[in-house]
Amino acid sequence: MVALVVTIHAWCGQAWAGDEVSTAGSTVEGEASDLVASPDSHISREDWKRRIGEARSRAEQARREWKLNAPLRTFVPDPPEKIATERVLSDDTLKPGDIVSTDKGFFVFRGRSGSDGQAADFAPIAPR
């Protein structure tokens, strides 16, 4: 009979003082009271519906703007000619007298100039 009473008390969540179950239960109750104290939990149904409607309107506006700006978001890679020109003009292995072909025509490399020796000097070659 005593075992049946102890089982019923334990199953119903009632425990004696000092049991681990009773301290764990008070922690869960404390966390639940923190959740209930949220200011958003005390809004009226109309306010809640109004907030949902405003959020939907903002989302719809963002979708429309995203669609309108789609052409601006497209990535247009540089043409291969431009990439090749940039590569050849910044080539560190060029020696004075080397001729390079770019998207603007042929150029002769004169050498490095400037105080740092990093600025490349090119002269255009006139077509015949």
PDB file of C-alpha atoms in Angstrom:
ATOM      1  CA  MET A   1       0.000   0.000   0.000  1.00  0.00           C
ATOM      2  CA  VAL A   2       2.807   2.418   0.888  1.00  0.00           C
ATOM      3  CA  ALA A   3       4.574   1.599  -2.366  1.00  0.00           C
ATOM      4  CA  LEU A   4       1.399   2.432  -4.263  1.00  0.00           C
ATOM      5  CA  VAL A   5       1.093   5.852  -2.544  1.00  0.00           C
ATOM      6  CA  VAL A   6       4.781   6.649  -3.222  1.00  0.00           C
ATOM      7  CA  THR A   7       4.359   5.657  -6.860  1.00  0.00           C
ATOM      8  CA  ILE A   8       1.272   7.816  -7.262  1.00  0.00           C
ATOM      9  CA  HIS A   9       2.982  10.827  -5.641  1.00  0.00           C
ATOM     10  CA  ALA A  10       6.057  10.445  -7.847  1.00  0.00           C
ATOM     11  CA  TRP A  11       3.953   9.965 -10.963  1.00  0.00           C
ATOM     12  CA  CYS A  12       1.830  13.051 -10.253  1.00  0.00           C
ATOM     13  CA  GLY A  13       4.936  15.198  -9.827  1.00  0.00           C
ATOM     14  CA  GLN A  14       4.674  15.576  -6.099  1.00  0.00           C
ATOM     15  CA  ALA A  15       7.890  14.876  -4.259  1.00  0.00           C
ATOM     16  CA  TRP A  16       9.252  15.227  -0.771  1.00  0.00           C
ATOM     17  CA  ALA A  17      11.458  18.134   0.237  1.00  0.00           C
ATOM     18  CA  GLY A  18      15.096  17.508  -0.638  1.00  0.00           C
ATOM     19  CA  ASP A  19      14.349  15.351  -3.676  1.00  0.00           C
ATOM     20  CA  GLU A  20      16.085  16.290  -6.923  1.00  0.00           C
ATOM     21  CA  VAL A  21      12.760  16.288  -8.721  1.00  0.00           C
ATOM     22  CA  SER A  22      11.425  19.152  -6.630  1.00  0.00           C
ATOM     23  CA  THR A  23      14.430  21.421  -7.336  1.00  0.00           C
ATOM     24  CA  ALA A  24      14.316  20.658 -11.063  1.00  0.00           C
ATOM     25  CA  GLY A  25      10.614  21.425 -11.148  1.00  0.00           C
ATOM     26  CA  SER A  26      11.144  24.842  -9.571  1.00  0.00           C
ATOM     27  CA  THR A  27      13.753  25.702 -12.225  1.00  0.00           C
ATOM     28  CA  VAL A  28      11.370  24.789 -15.019  1.00  0.00           C
ATOM     29  CA  GLU A  29       8.618  26.846 -13.388  1.00  0.00           C
ATOM     30  CA  GLY A  30      11.009  29.821 -13.106  1.00  0.00           C
ATOM     31  CA  GLU A  31      11.884  29.592 -16.794  1.00  0.00           C
ATOM     32  CA  ALA A  32       8.200  29.340 -17.712  1.00  0.00           C
ATOM     33  CA  SER A  33       7.421  32.496 -15.724  1.00  0.00           C
ATOM     34  CA  ASP A  34      10.220  34.315 -17.630  1.00  0.00           C
ATOM     35  CA  LEU A  35       8.595  33.367 -20.915  1.00  0.00           C
ATOM     36  CA  VAL A  36       5.172  34.526 -19.763  1.00  0.00           C
ATOM     37  CA  ALA A  37       6.571  37.928 -18.751  1.00  0.00           C
ATOM     38  CA  SER A  38       7.399  38.839 -22.362  1.00  0.00           C
ATOM     39  CA  PRO A  39       5.779  42.142 -23.396  1.00  0.00           C
ATOM     40  CA  ASP A  40       4.661  40.619 -26.701  1.00  0.00           C
ATOM     41  CA  SER A  41       2.614  37.995 -24.891  1.00  0.00           C
ATOM     42  CA  HIS A  42       0.190  40.635 -23.628  1.00  0.00           C
ATOM     43  CA  ILE A  43      -0.851  42.202 -26.938  1.00  0.00           C
ATOM     44  CA  SER A  44      -4.407  42.039 -28.141  1.00  0.00           C
ATOM     45  CA  ARG A  45      -5.462  39.839 -31.029  1.00  0.00           C
ATOM     46  CA  GLU A  46      -6.063  42.909 -33.208  1.00  0.00           C
ATOM     47  CA  ASP A  47      -2.556  44.238 -32.534  1.00  0.00           C
ATOM     48  CA  TRP A  48      -1.115  40.823 -33.298  1.00  0.00           C
ATOM     49  CA  LYS A  49      -3.020  40.674 -36.602  1.00  0.00           C
ATOM     50  CA  ARG A  50      -1.896  44.234 -37.429  1.00  0.00           C
ATOM     51  CA  ARG A  51       1.760  43.294 -36.797  1.00  0.00           C
ATOM     52  CA  ILE A  52       1.438  40.217 -38.983  1.00  0.00           C
ATOM     53  CA  GLY A  53      -0.142  42.303 -41.750  1.00  0.00           C
ATOM     54  CA  GLU A  54       2.650  44.895 -41.556  1.00  0.00           C
ATOM     55  CA  ALA A  55       5.300  42.174 -41.691  1.00  0.00           C
ATOM     56  CA  ARG A  56       3.635  40.633 -44.743  1.00  0.00           C
ATOM     57  CA  SER A  57       3.487  44.051 -46.423  1.00  0.00           C
ATOM     58  CA  ARG A  58       7.205  44.626 -45.763  1.00  0.00           C
ATOM     59  CA  ALA A  59       8.047  41.188 -47.132  1.00  0.00           C
ATOM     60  CA  GLU A  60       5.965  41.785 -50.261  1.00  0.00           C
ATOM     61  CA  GLN A  61       7.608  45.185 -50.810  1.00  0.00           C
ATOM     62  CA  ALA A  62      11.047  43.609 -50.461  1.00  0.00           C
ATOM     63  CA  ARG A  63      10.090  40.941 -53.024  1.00  0.00           C
ATOM     64  CA  ARG A  64       8.907  43.607 -55.484  1.00  0.00           C
ATOM     65  CA  GLU A  65      12.111  45.631 -55.070  1.00  0.00           C
ATOM     66  CA  TRP A  66      14.209  42.481 -55.490  1.00  0.00           C
ATOM     67  CA  LYS A  67      12.452  41.706 -58.786  1.00  0.00           C
ATOM     68  CA  LEU A  68      12.737  45.304 -60.036  1.00  0.00           C
ATOM     69  CA  ASN A  69      16.483  45.423 -59.319  1.00  0.00           C
ATOM     70  CA  ALA A  70      17.228  42.025 -60.874  1.00  0.00           C
ATOM     71  CA  PRO A  71      18.948  43.498 -63.972  1.00  0.00           C
ATOM     72  CA  LEU A  72      21.251  45.501 -61.697  1.00  0.00           C
ATOM     73  CA  ARG A  73      22.311  42.367 -59.816  1.00  0.00           C
ATOM     74  CA  THR A  74      23.431  40.425 -62.848  1.00  0.00           C
ATOM     75  CA  PHE A  75      27.166  39.858 -62.975  1.00  0.00           C
ATOM     76  CA  VAL A  76      28.772  40.734 -66.269  1.00  0.00           C
ATOM     77  CA  PRO A  77      32.282  39.302 -66.448  1.00  0.00           C
ATOM     78  CA  ASP A  78      35.040  41.297 -68.079  1.00  0.00           C
ATOM     79  CA  PRO A  79      35.602  40.383 -71.721  1.00  0.00           C
ATOM     80  CA  PRO A  80      38.591  38.108 -72.344  1.00  0.00           C
ATOM     81  CA  GLU A  81      40.386  40.891 -74.251  1.00  0.00           C
ATOM     82  CA  LYS A  82      40.349  43.156 -71.216  1.00  0.00           C
ATOM     83  CA  ILE A  83      41.578  40.376 -68.927  1.00  0.00           C
ATOM     84  CA  ALA A  84      44.407  39.544 -71.325  1.00  0.00           C
ATOM     85  CA  THR A  85      45.377  43.224 -71.627  1.00  0.00           C
ATOM     86  CA  GLU A  86      45.540  43.686 -67.859  1.00  0.00           C
ATOM     87  CA  ARG A  87      47.605  40.524 -67.530  1.00  0.00           C
ATOM     88  CA  VAL A  88      50.162  41.490 -70.182  1.00  0.00           C
ATOM     89  CA  LEU A  89      50.503  45.084 -68.956  1.00  0.00           C
ATOM     90  CA  SER A  90      51.259  43.902 -65.431  1.00  0.00           C
ATOM     91  CA  ASP A  91      53.652  41.108 -66.502  1.00  0.00           C
ATOM     92  CA  ASP A  92      56.849  41.160 -64.397  1.00  0.00           C
ATOM     93  CA  THR A  93      58.863  39.167 -66.929  1.00  0.00           C
ATOM     94  CA  LEU A  94      58.805  41.850 -69.659  1.00  0.00           C
ATOM     95  CA  LYS A  95      62.164  43.224 -70.782  1.00  0.00           C
ATOM     96  CA  PRO A  96      62.793  46.527 -72.573  1.00  0.00           C
ATOM     97  CA  GLY A  97      62.034  46.128 -76.267  1.00  0.00           C
ATOM     98  CA  ASP A  98      59.352  43.454 -75.825  1.00  0.00           C
ATOM     99  CA  ILE A  99      56.230  44.010 -77.934  1.00  0.00           C
ATOM    100  CA  VAL A 100      52.824  43.240 -76.473  1.00  0.00           C
ATOM    101  CA  SER A 101      49.408  43.032 -78.068  1.00  0.00           C
ATOM    102  CA  THR A 102      46.485  44.607 -76.200  1.00  0.00           C
ATOM    103  CA  ASP A 103      42.884  45.452 -76.939  1.00  0.00           C
ATOM    104  CA  LYS A 104      44.112  48.972 -77.837  1.00  0.00           C
ATOM    105  CA  GLY A 105      46.809  47.815 -80.267  1.00  0.00           C
ATOM    106  CA  PHE A 106      50.510  46.922 -80.131  1.00  0.00           C
ATOM    107  CA  PHE A 107      52.873  48.473 -77.579  1.00  0.00           C
ATOM    108  CA  VAL A 108      56.613  48.276 -76.981  1.00  0.00           C
ATOM    109  CA  PHE A 109      57.796  47.888 -73.412  1.00  0.00           C
ATOM    110  CA  ARG A 110      60.411  50.525 -72.540  1.00  0.00           C
ATOM    111  CA  GLY A 111      61.121  49.413 -69.009  1.00  0.00           C
ATOM    112  CA  ARG A 112      60.167  50.233 -65.472  1.00  0.00           C
ATOM    113  CA  SER A 113      59.988  53.846 -64.413  1.00  0.00           C
ATOM    114  CA  GLY A 114      59.233  55.820 -61.298  1.00  0.00           C
ATOM    115  CA  SER A 115      61.026  56.035 -57.988  1.00  0.00           C
ATOM    116  CA  ASP A 116      59.755  52.603 -56.928  1.00  0.00           C
ATOM    117  CA  GLY A 117      60.585  50.960 -60.268  1.00  0.00           C
ATOM    118  CA  GLN A 118      57.095  49.488 -60.446  1.00  0.00           C
ATOM    119  CA  ALA A 119      55.385  51.723 -63.032  1.00  0.00           C
ATOM    120  CA  ALA A 120      55.627  50.094 -66.452  1.00  0.00           C
ATOM    121  CA  ASP A 121      56.347  52.340 -69.434  1.00  0.00           C
ATOM    122  CA  PHE A 122      54.790  51.383 -72.776  1.00  0.00           C
ATOM    123  CA  ALA A 123      54.926  53.216 -76.088  1.00  0.00           C
ATOM    124  CA  PRO A 124      52.360  52.606 -78.849  1.00  0.00           C
ATOM    125  CA  ILE A 125      53.589  51.168 -82.103  1.00  0.00           C
ATOM    126  CA  ALA A 126      52.214  53.081 -85.087  1.00  0.00           C
ATOM    127  CA  PRO A 127      50.560  50.879 -87.715  1.00  0.00           C
ATOM    128  CA  ARG A 128      52.228  50.882 -91.167  1.00  0.00           C
TER     129      ARG A 128
END
